[in-house]
Amino acid sequence: MTCLVCGAPSGAPAYRHDGAMSISSTARPIAIPTVVYVCTVCAHVQTPPLDDIGGYYDTAYNVHLESDDADDLYDVRDGVRVYRAQHQANVALEKLALPTGAAVLDYGCGKGMTLRALLAARPDLAGHVFDVSDVYRPAWDAIVPRERQAAYAAPESWHDRFDAVLSFFALEHVAEPRAFLAAIRRLLRPGGILHLTVPNVRRNVGDFVVVDHVNHFMPSSLRLLFASAGFDDVQIDEESHDAAYVVDARRGPDDAVDADPGADVARYVDEARGFAAFWASASEAVAAFERERAAGRRSAIYGSGFYGVFIASRMADRAPLAYFLDRNPHQQAKTIFDRPVLAPDRLEDDVDVVYVGLNPARAREIAAGVAPLHTRPRDLFYL
Ligand SMILES: [Zn+2]
């Protein structure tokens, strides 16, 4: 195993969970171990690709096909829900300052919900979509004409064409990240901009153990990757999205640029090893709380995404678990481990124990604002 960014030998894993259950990016339990490596040369964090990753994405990874408006909840601001696609479109428009009529491609677009939001704000733009599957065609047809759609491979006529290529949450999945960026670079006109988001494990530690995310970037590995793929003027923004890096980079000259991971590598390596230590103790933290505080008491999990599923997967006995709670109405139609996902105000008085399954960086702050959790004294668990 070698680093997918710099090519250095990977050495021993920084984290390994051999239990039967790992968690995917769609918060599905998968019966394989989790193994994570930290590169000492560029601080890149990586997970070996799942077998048959192509087939997995083509058939098993149909995110949000159930309804037109289904999307991840990004935030709740003043009681108003903000969904991820809208937030991404807002940030892209602000950063790119696109001229009238600019040619824009959403590369790895899924249903194209971000492009849809973008075109709603800027109908003058020439929007295009591409993904490695054609299951999204019906959704694409509502957004752009067929000649601006491509599935499986981008046509040659699209080379050197785009003022901007957008890529939202794709780079973390690819086993050949440099080839992925090179393919995008070919589609940009000289000087065109790639606007890309990818999970930021520094802001959302859960990403470290998401088993189908091959790449978990640190700023040093992200910078090195973009430079070595022929991009310059690389801007890495860790603030505009609360759990992702937002990267804007320009198609640079054709001759290879000297790429360097920068002076901060040792600090990022230490930080990544800290994430490994966090997850090594998290399973035991769930088990200890369950044993010492929750045994036999009716319980619920607040949060039905990655962290909620992680907690449920680590319980020794799920019999007392009554349900999950989630404020995202699109989650409320689901069942996880045969438990329903309910709106938070459905929490019953006889539930004494609530495991808070949210990003630890924001869990306490978010839970404090969820009134139904605090209608009576309860034991709350935090990761
Ligand atoms: Zn490396």
GROMACS .gro file of C-alpha atoms and ligand atoms in nm:
model
  384
    1MET     CA    1   0.000   0.000   0.000
    2THR     CA    2   0.134   0.344  -0.096
    3CYS     CA    3   0.004   0.696  -0.042
    4LEU     CA    4  -0.240   0.790  -0.319
    5VAL     CA    5  -0.118   1.149  -0.313
    6CYS     CA    6   0.263   1.136  -0.278
    7GLY     CA    7   0.343   0.769  -0.347
    8ALA     CA    8   0.529   0.707  -0.018
    9PRO     CA    9   0.493   0.361   0.142
   10SER     CA   10   0.196   0.358   0.382
   11GLY     CA   11   0.354   0.162   0.669
   12ALA     CA   12   0.132   0.019   0.942
   13PRO     CA   13  -0.230   0.136   0.978
   14ALA     CA   14  -0.288   0.424   1.220
   15TYR     CA   15  -0.632   0.282   1.299
   16ARG     CA   16  -0.790  -0.056   1.262
   17HIS     CA   17  -1.134  -0.179   1.370
   18ASP     CA   18  -1.176  -0.549   1.311
   19GLY     CA   19  -1.530  -0.577   1.441
   20ALA     CA   20  -1.788  -0.691   1.190
   21MET     CA   21  -1.935  -0.349   1.130
   22SER     CA   22  -1.808  -0.042   0.949
   23ILE     CA   23  -2.016   0.262   0.852
   24SER     CA   24  -2.048   0.401   0.500
   25SER     CA   25  -2.086   0.762   0.393
   26THR     CA   26  -2.461   0.706   0.357
   27ALA     CA   27  -2.462   0.584   0.719
   28ARG     CA   28  -2.515   0.222   0.622
   29PRO     CA   29  -2.351  -0.051   0.825
   30ILE     CA   30  -2.120  -0.263   0.605
   31ALA     CA   31  -1.976  -0.596   0.721
   32ILE     CA   32  -1.606  -0.524   0.663
   33PRO     CA   33  -1.322  -0.401   0.885
   34THR     CA   34  -1.216  -0.034   0.890
   35VAL     CA   35  -0.846   0.030   0.820
   36VAL     CA   36  -0.695   0.380   0.802
   37TYR     CA   37  -0.340   0.486   0.710
   38VAL     CA   38  -0.169   0.820   0.780
   39CYS     CA   39   0.112   0.920   0.541
   40THR     CA   40   0.417   1.056   0.724
   41VAL     CA   41   0.538   1.240   0.412
   42CYS     CA   42   0.227   1.444   0.319
   43ALA     CA   43  -0.016   1.365   0.608
   44HIS     CA   44  -0.272   1.218   0.369
   45VAL     CA   45  -0.518   0.988   0.544
   46GLN     CA   46  -0.652   0.699   0.339
   47THR     CA   47  -0.869   0.389   0.359
   48PRO     CA   48  -0.819   0.098   0.118
   49PRO     CA   49  -1.082   0.113  -0.160
   50LEU     CA   50  -1.374  -0.128  -0.127
   51ASP     CA   51  -1.371  -0.418  -0.372
   52ASP     CA   52  -1.568  -0.344  -0.688
   53ILE     CA   53  -1.610   0.021  -0.601
   54GLY     CA   54  -1.743   0.088  -0.953
   55GLY     CA   55  -2.030  -0.156  -0.913
   56TYR     CA   56  -2.098  -0.029  -0.564
   57TYR     CA   57  -2.154   0.325  -0.690
   58ASP     CA   58  -2.346   0.230  -0.999
   59THR     CA   59  -2.609   0.020  -0.827
   60ALA     CA   60  -2.595   0.061  -0.451
   61TYR     CA   61  -2.522   0.426  -0.403
   62ASN     CA   62  -2.832   0.601  -0.529
   63VAL     CA   63  -2.833   0.889  -0.291
   64HIS     CA   64  -3.158   1.076  -0.249
   65LEU     CA   65  -3.346   0.926  -0.540
   66GLU     CA   66  -3.659   0.888  -0.333
   67SER     CA   67  -3.791   1.241  -0.389
   68ASP     CA   68  -3.702   1.553  -0.580
   69ASP     CA   69  -3.639   1.758  -0.273
   70ALA     CA   70  -3.463   1.504  -0.057
   71ASP     CA   71  -3.125   1.642   0.041
   72ASP     CA   72  -2.897   1.653   0.341
   73LEU     CA   73  -2.977   1.913   0.599
   74TYR     CA   74  -2.681   2.148   0.623
   75ASP     CA   75  -2.793   2.375   0.903
   76VAL     CA   76  -3.092   2.526   1.077
   77ARG     CA   77  -3.064   2.903   1.097
   78ASP     CA   78  -3.325   3.095   1.292
   79GLY     CA   79  -3.558   2.800   1.257
   80VAL     CA   80  -3.519   2.782   0.878
   81ARG     CA   81  -3.371   2.467   0.728
   82VAL     CA   82  -3.080   2.519   0.488
   83TYR     CA   83  -3.004   2.218   0.268
   84ARG     CA   84  -2.661   2.124   0.145
   85ALA     CA   85  -2.719   2.181  -0.228
   86GLN     CA   86  -2.841   2.536  -0.169
   87HIS     CA   87  -2.549   2.615   0.057
   88GLN     CA   88  -2.302   2.474  -0.197
   89ALA     CA   89  -2.456   2.677  -0.478
   90ASN     CA   90  -2.438   2.996  -0.270
   91VAL     CA   91  -2.071   2.942  -0.188
   92ALA     CA   92  -1.980   2.854  -0.549
   93LEU     CA   93  -2.151   3.163  -0.691
   94GLU     CA   94  -1.981   3.386  -0.438
   95LYS     CA   95  -1.634   3.242  -0.499
   96LEU     CA   96  -1.644   3.203  -0.876
   97ALA     CA   97  -1.795   3.540  -0.977
   98LEU     CA   98  -1.886   3.385  -1.314
   99PRO     CA   99  -1.928   3.609  -1.620
  100THR     CA  100  -2.258   3.612  -1.807
  101GLY     CA  101  -2.313   3.299  -2.013
  102ALA     CA  102  -2.017   3.110  -1.861
  103ALA     CA  103  -1.994   2.736  -1.934
  104VAL     CA  104  -2.018   2.545  -1.607
  105LEU     CA  105  -1.996   2.170  -1.551
  106ASP     CA  106  -2.111   1.989  -1.236
  107TYR     CA  107  -1.872   1.692  -1.246
  108GLY     CA  108  -1.996   1.391  -1.047
  109CYS     CA  109  -2.322   1.574  -1.004
  110GLY     CA  110  -2.556   1.302  -0.872
  111LYS     CA  111  -2.904   1.437  -0.925
  112GLY     CA  112  -2.757   1.778  -1.006
  113MET     CA  113  -2.929   1.950  -0.716
  114THR     CA  114  -2.647   2.198  -0.661
  115LEU     CA  115  -2.644   2.293  -1.030
  116ARG     CA  116  -3.021   2.328  -1.016
  117ALA     CA  117  -2.989   2.575  -0.728
  118LEU     CA  118  -2.708   2.754  -0.911
  119LEU     CA  119  -2.907   2.792  -1.234
  120ALA     CA  120  -3.211   2.913  -1.041
  121ALA     CA  121  -2.997   3.205  -0.921
  122ARG     CA  122  -2.809   3.247  -1.251
  123PRO     CA  123  -3.025   3.131  -1.547
  124ASP     CA  124  -2.775   3.290  -1.790
  125LEU     CA  125  -2.513   3.022  -1.719
  126ALA     CA  126  -2.464   2.730  -1.960
  127GLY     CA  127  -2.496   2.443  -1.711
  128HIS     CA  128  -2.369   2.090  -1.789
  129VAL     CA  129  -2.381   1.766  -1.588
  130PHE     CA  130  -2.161   1.458  -1.571
  131ASP     CA  131  -2.162   1.148  -1.352
  132VAL     CA  132  -2.027   0.794  -1.364
  133SER     CA  133  -2.381   0.656  -1.381
  134ASP     CA  134  -2.692   0.733  -1.584
  135VAL     CA  135  -2.949   0.655  -1.314
  136TYR     CA  136  -2.991   1.028  -1.260
  137ARG     CA  137  -3.107   1.107  -1.618
  138PRO     CA  138  -3.469   1.180  -1.522
  139ALA     CA  139  -3.347   1.438  -1.270
  140TRP     CA  140  -3.099   1.585  -1.521
  141ASP     CA  141  -3.369   1.624  -1.786
  142ALA     CA  142  -3.544   1.870  -1.561
  143ILE     CA  143  -3.230   2.084  -1.531
  144VAL     CA  144  -3.036   2.087  -1.862
  145PRO     CA  145  -3.094   1.963  -2.220
  146ARG     CA  146  -2.958   1.621  -2.321
  147GLU     CA  147  -2.663   1.763  -2.518
  148ARG     CA  148  -2.535   1.909  -2.194
  149GLN     CA  149  -2.548   1.575  -2.013
  150ALA     CA  150  -2.280   1.305  -2.005
  151ALA     CA  151  -2.280   0.967  -1.826
  152TYR     CA  152  -1.985   0.728  -1.769
  153ALA     CA  153  -1.737   0.941  -1.971
  154ALA     CA  154  -1.721   1.307  -2.074
  155PRO     CA  155  -1.718   1.350  -2.455
  156GLU     CA  156  -1.401   1.475  -2.626
  157SER     CA  157  -1.590   1.780  -2.748
  158TRP     CA  158  -1.596   1.898  -2.387
  159HIS     CA  159  -1.216   1.926  -2.363
  160ASP     CA  160  -1.075   2.276  -2.295
  161ARG     CA  161  -1.429   2.406  -2.282
  162PHE     CA  162  -1.539   2.506  -1.934
  163ASP     CA  163  -1.494   2.832  -1.750
  164ALA     CA  164  -1.563   2.647  -1.430
  165VAL     CA  165  -1.595   2.285  -1.322
  166LEU     CA  166  -1.773   2.210  -0.996
  167SER     CA  167  -1.709   1.897  -0.796
  168PHE     CA  168  -1.901   1.839  -0.474
  169PHE     CA  169  -1.811   1.548  -0.250
  170ALA     CA  170  -1.658   1.316  -0.510
  171LEU     CA  171  -1.281   1.332  -0.460
  172GLU     CA  172  -1.305   1.151  -0.125
  173HIS     CA  173  -1.437   0.841  -0.305
  174VAL     CA  174  -1.182   0.801  -0.583
  175ALA     CA  175  -0.894   0.554  -0.571
  176GLU     CA  176  -0.689   0.758  -0.821
  177PRO     CA  177  -0.728   1.116  -0.704
  178ARG     CA  178  -0.456   1.254  -0.932
  179ALA     CA  179  -0.617   1.099  -1.241
  180PHE     CA  180  -0.952   1.237  -1.125
  181LEU     CA  181  -0.814   1.592  -1.111
  182ALA     CA  182  -0.628   1.545  -1.440
  183ALA     CA  183  -0.956   1.446  -1.609
  184ILE     CA  184  -1.121   1.762  -1.479
  185ARG     CA  185  -0.824   1.973  -1.582
  186ARG     CA  186  -0.866   1.852  -1.943
  187LEU     CA  187  -1.222   1.986  -1.945
  188LEU     CA  188  -1.129   2.333  -1.822
  189ARG     CA  189  -1.025   2.603  -2.063
  190PRO     CA  190  -0.674   2.736  -1.992
  191GLY     CA  191  -0.710   2.952  -1.680
  192GLY     CA  192  -1.050   2.796  -1.596
  193ILE     CA  193  -1.133   2.731  -1.231
  194LEU     CA  194  -1.206   2.407  -1.050
  195HIS     CA  195  -1.433   2.467  -0.751
  196LEU     CA  196  -1.433   2.156  -0.534
  197THR     CA  197  -1.560   2.049  -0.195
  198VAL     CA  198  -1.435   1.744  -0.009
  199PRO     CA  199  -1.496   1.639   0.354
  200ASN     CA  200  -1.277   1.804   0.612
  201VAL     CA  201  -1.183   1.545   0.872
  202ARG     CA  202  -1.045   1.827   1.087
  203ARG     CA  203  -1.396   1.970   1.124
  204ASN     CA  204  -1.583   1.639   1.123
  205VAL     CA  205  -1.384   1.361   1.284
  206GLY     CA  206  -1.637   1.100   1.171
  207ASP     CA  207  -1.493   1.122   0.822
  208PHE     CA  208  -1.180   0.946   0.950
  209VAL     CA  209  -1.368   0.616   0.978
  210VAL     CA  210  -1.615   0.647   0.689
  211VAL     CA  211  -1.525   0.324   0.520
  212ASP     CA  212  -1.605   0.415   0.158
  213HIS     CA  213  -1.413   0.740   0.173
  214VAL     CA  214  -1.078   0.640   0.030
  215ASN     CA  215  -0.930   0.985   0.085
  216HIS     CA  216  -0.943   1.190   0.404
  217PHE     CA  217  -0.746   1.502   0.322
  218MET     CA  218  -0.528   1.716   0.542
  219PRO     CA  219  -0.443   2.063   0.401
  220SER     CA  220  -0.091   1.946   0.313
  221SER     CA  221  -0.208   1.650   0.105
  222LEU     CA  222  -0.476   1.857  -0.065
  223ARG     CA  223  -0.226   2.123  -0.165
  224LEU     CA  224   0.023   1.866  -0.291
  225LEU     CA  225  -0.241   1.682  -0.493
  226PHE     CA  226  -0.368   1.992  -0.672
  227ALA     CA  227  -0.018   2.118  -0.751
  228SER     CA  228   0.093   1.781  -0.886
  229ALA     CA  229  -0.219   1.758  -1.106
  230GLY     CA  230  -0.134   2.086  -1.284
  231PHE     CA  231  -0.334   2.344  -1.088
  232ASP     CA  232  -0.205   2.671  -0.951
  233ASP     CA  233  -0.343   2.956  -0.741
  234VAL     CA  234  -0.483   2.687  -0.505
  235GLN     CA  235  -0.710   2.839  -0.237
  236ILE     CA  236  -0.817   2.610   0.049
  237ASP     CA  237  -1.105   2.748   0.257
  238GLU     CA  238  -1.192   2.564   0.579
  239GLU     CA  239  -1.460   2.811   0.692
  240SER     CA  240  -1.725   2.840   0.418
  241HIS     CA  241  -1.853   2.488   0.477
  242ASP     CA  242  -1.868   2.358   0.832
  243ALA     CA  243  -1.749   2.006   0.749
  244ALA     CA  244  -1.566   2.041   0.419
  245TYR     CA  245  -1.272   2.204   0.251
  246VAL     CA  246  -1.378   2.437  -0.028
  247VAL     CA  247  -1.096   2.446  -0.283
  248ASP     CA  248  -1.068   2.685  -0.575
  249ALA     CA  249  -0.781   2.617  -0.814
  250ARG     CA  250  -0.686   2.742  -1.159
  251ARG     CA  251  -0.584   2.526  -1.454
  252GLY     CA  252  -0.212   2.596  -1.462
  253PRO     CA  253   0.045   2.567  -1.741
  254ASP     CA  254   0.096   2.226  -1.903
  255ASP     CA  255   0.454   2.172  -1.782
  256ALA     CA  256   0.454   2.003  -1.442
  257VAL     CA  257   0.482   2.228  -1.140
  258ASP     CA  258   0.717   2.145  -0.854
  259ALA     CA  259   0.486   2.028  -0.578
  260ASP     CA  260   0.564   2.031  -0.208
  261PRO     CA  261   0.339   1.936   0.087
  262GLY     CA  262   0.462   2.240   0.282
  263ALA     CA  263   0.616   2.296   0.623
  264ASP     CA  264   0.319   2.189   0.836
  265VAL     CA  265   0.325   1.817   0.758
  266ALA     CA  266   0.449   1.700   1.100
  267ARG     CA  267   0.172   1.893   1.275
  268TYR     CA  268  -0.093   1.744   1.044
  269VAL     CA  269   0.046   1.393   1.093
  270ASP     CA  270   0.011   1.437   1.471
  271GLU     CA  271  -0.339   1.571   1.429
  272ALA     CA  272  -0.441   1.274   1.213
  273ARG     CA  273  -0.299   1.030   1.469
  274GLY     CA  274  -0.512   1.208   1.728
  275PHE     CA  275  -0.822   1.121   1.523
  276ALA     CA  276  -0.713   0.758   1.525
  277ALA     CA  277  -0.683   0.771   1.904
  278PHE     CA  278  -1.029   0.930   1.932
  279TRP     CA  279  -1.192   0.649   1.736
  280ALA     CA  280  -0.993   0.380   1.911
  281SER     CA  281  -1.153   0.495   2.238
  282ALA     CA  282  -1.501   0.577   2.101
  283SER     CA  283  -1.624   0.219   2.084
  284GLU     CA  284  -1.522   0.164   2.445
  285ALA     CA  285  -1.689   0.492   2.547
  286VAL     CA  286  -2.022   0.369   2.407
  287ALA     CA  287  -1.979   0.033   2.577
  288ALA     CA  288  -1.888   0.186   2.914
  289PHE     CA  289  -2.186   0.424   2.913
  290GLU     CA  290  -2.418   0.146   2.810
  291ARG     CA  291  -2.291  -0.080   3.086
  292GLU     CA  292  -2.273   0.177   3.364
  293ARG     CA  293  -2.557   0.421   3.296
  294ALA     CA  294  -2.797   0.285   3.037
  295ALA     CA  295  -2.836  -0.086   3.110
  296GLY     CA  296  -3.198  -0.194   3.071
  297ARG     CA  297  -3.331   0.166   3.048
  298ARG     CA  298  -3.543   0.269   2.751
  299SER     CA  299  -3.321   0.476   2.525
  300ALA     CA  300  -3.311   0.676   2.202
  301ILE     CA  301  -3.038   0.802   1.972
  302TYR     CA  302  -3.053   1.166   1.864
  303GLY     CA  303  -2.916   1.186   1.510
  304SER     CA  304  -2.973   0.925   1.241
  305GLY     CA  305  -2.667   1.000   1.030
  306PHE     CA  306  -2.314   0.868   1.060
  307TYR     CA  307  -2.266   0.922   1.434
  308GLY     CA  308  -2.605   0.784   1.532
  309VAL     CA  309  -2.550   0.470   1.328
  310PHE     CA  310  -2.199   0.439   1.471
  311ILE     CA  311  -2.334   0.446   1.828
  312ALA     CA  312  -2.604   0.189   1.749
  313SER     CA  313  -2.347  -0.035   1.580
  314ARG     CA  314  -2.132  -0.034   1.895
  315MET     CA  315  -2.412  -0.118   2.143
  316ALA     CA  316  -2.380  -0.458   2.306
  317ASP     CA  317  -2.760  -0.481   2.347
  318ARG     CA  318  -2.994  -0.283   2.123
  319ALA     CA  319  -3.313  -0.417   2.287
  320PRO     CA  320  -3.367  -0.104   2.503
  321LEU     CA  321  -3.319   0.125   2.199
  322ALA     CA  322  -3.667   0.252   2.111
  323TYR     CA  323  -3.600   0.482   1.816
  324PHE     CA  324  -3.379   0.739   1.651
  325LEU     CA  325  -3.465   1.109   1.655
  326ASP     CA  326  -3.377   1.348   1.372
  327ARG     CA  327  -3.497   1.695   1.285
  328ASN     CA  328  -3.450   1.635   0.911
  329PRO     CA  329  -3.793   1.533   0.779
  330HIS     CA  330  -3.631   1.334   0.495
  331GLN     CA  331  -3.471   1.106   0.753
  332GLN     CA  332  -3.801   1.046   0.927
  333ALA     CA  333  -3.924   0.796   0.668
  334LYS     CA  334  -3.629   0.563   0.733
  335THR     CA  335  -3.568   0.274   0.968
  336ILE     CA  336  -3.222   0.192   1.107
  337PHE     CA  337  -3.153  -0.137   1.283
  338ASP     CA  338  -3.532  -0.187   1.254
  339ARG     CA  339  -3.594   0.127   1.460
  340PRO     CA  340  -3.799   0.417   1.320
  341VAL     CA  341  -3.656   0.766   1.285
  342LEU     CA  342  -3.891   1.013   1.453
  343ALA     CA  343  -3.915   1.390   1.483
  344PRO     CA  344  -3.752   1.508   1.809
  345ASP     CA  345  -4.086   1.617   1.957
  346ARG     CA  346  -4.201   1.254   1.950
  347LEU     CA  347  -3.954   1.175   2.231
  348GLU     CA  348  -4.154   1.009   2.510
  349ASP     CA  349  -4.126   1.070   2.883
  350ASP     CA  350  -4.031   0.711   2.958
  351VAL     CA  351  -3.711   0.740   2.756
  352ASP     CA  352  -3.448   0.810   3.021
  353VAL     CA  353  -3.136   0.784   2.813
  354VAL     CA  354  -3.044   0.967   2.493
  355TYR     CA  355  -2.725   0.899   2.302
  356VAL     CA  356  -2.636   1.214   2.106
  357GLY     CA  357  -2.516   1.096   1.766
  358LEU     CA  358  -2.385   1.423   1.621
  359ASN     CA  359  -2.048   1.563   1.515
  360PRO     CA  360  -1.866   1.592   1.850
  361ALA     CA  361  -1.739   1.936   1.748
  362ARG     CA  362  -2.096   2.073   1.759
  363ALA     CA  363  -2.296   1.806   1.944
  364ARG     CA  364  -2.335   1.984   2.278
  365GLU     CA  365  -2.424   2.316   2.120
  366ILE     CA  366  -2.683   2.157   1.891
  367ALA     CA  367  -2.833   1.932   2.160
  368ALA     CA  368  -2.867   2.230   2.396
  369GLY     CA  369  -3.102   2.388   2.140
  370VAL     CA  370  -3.327   2.084   2.101
  371ALA     CA  371  -3.605   2.154   2.352
  372PRO     CA  372  -3.765   1.802   2.358
  373LEU     CA  373  -3.440   1.656   2.497
  374HIS     CA  374  -3.467   1.877   2.804
  375THR     CA  375  -3.834   1.840   2.906
  376ARG     CA  376  -3.727   1.618   3.196
  377PRO     CA  377  -3.397   1.499   3.347
  378ARG     CA  378  -3.225   1.250   3.116
  379ASP     CA  379  -2.885   1.088   3.091
  380LEU     CA  380  -2.722   1.218   2.773
  381PHE     CA  381  -2.426   1.047   2.612
  382TYR     CA  382  -2.179   1.236   2.394
  383LEU     CA  383  -1.901   1.088   2.183
  384ZN      ZN  384   0.159   1.099   0.115
   0.00000   0.00000   0.00000
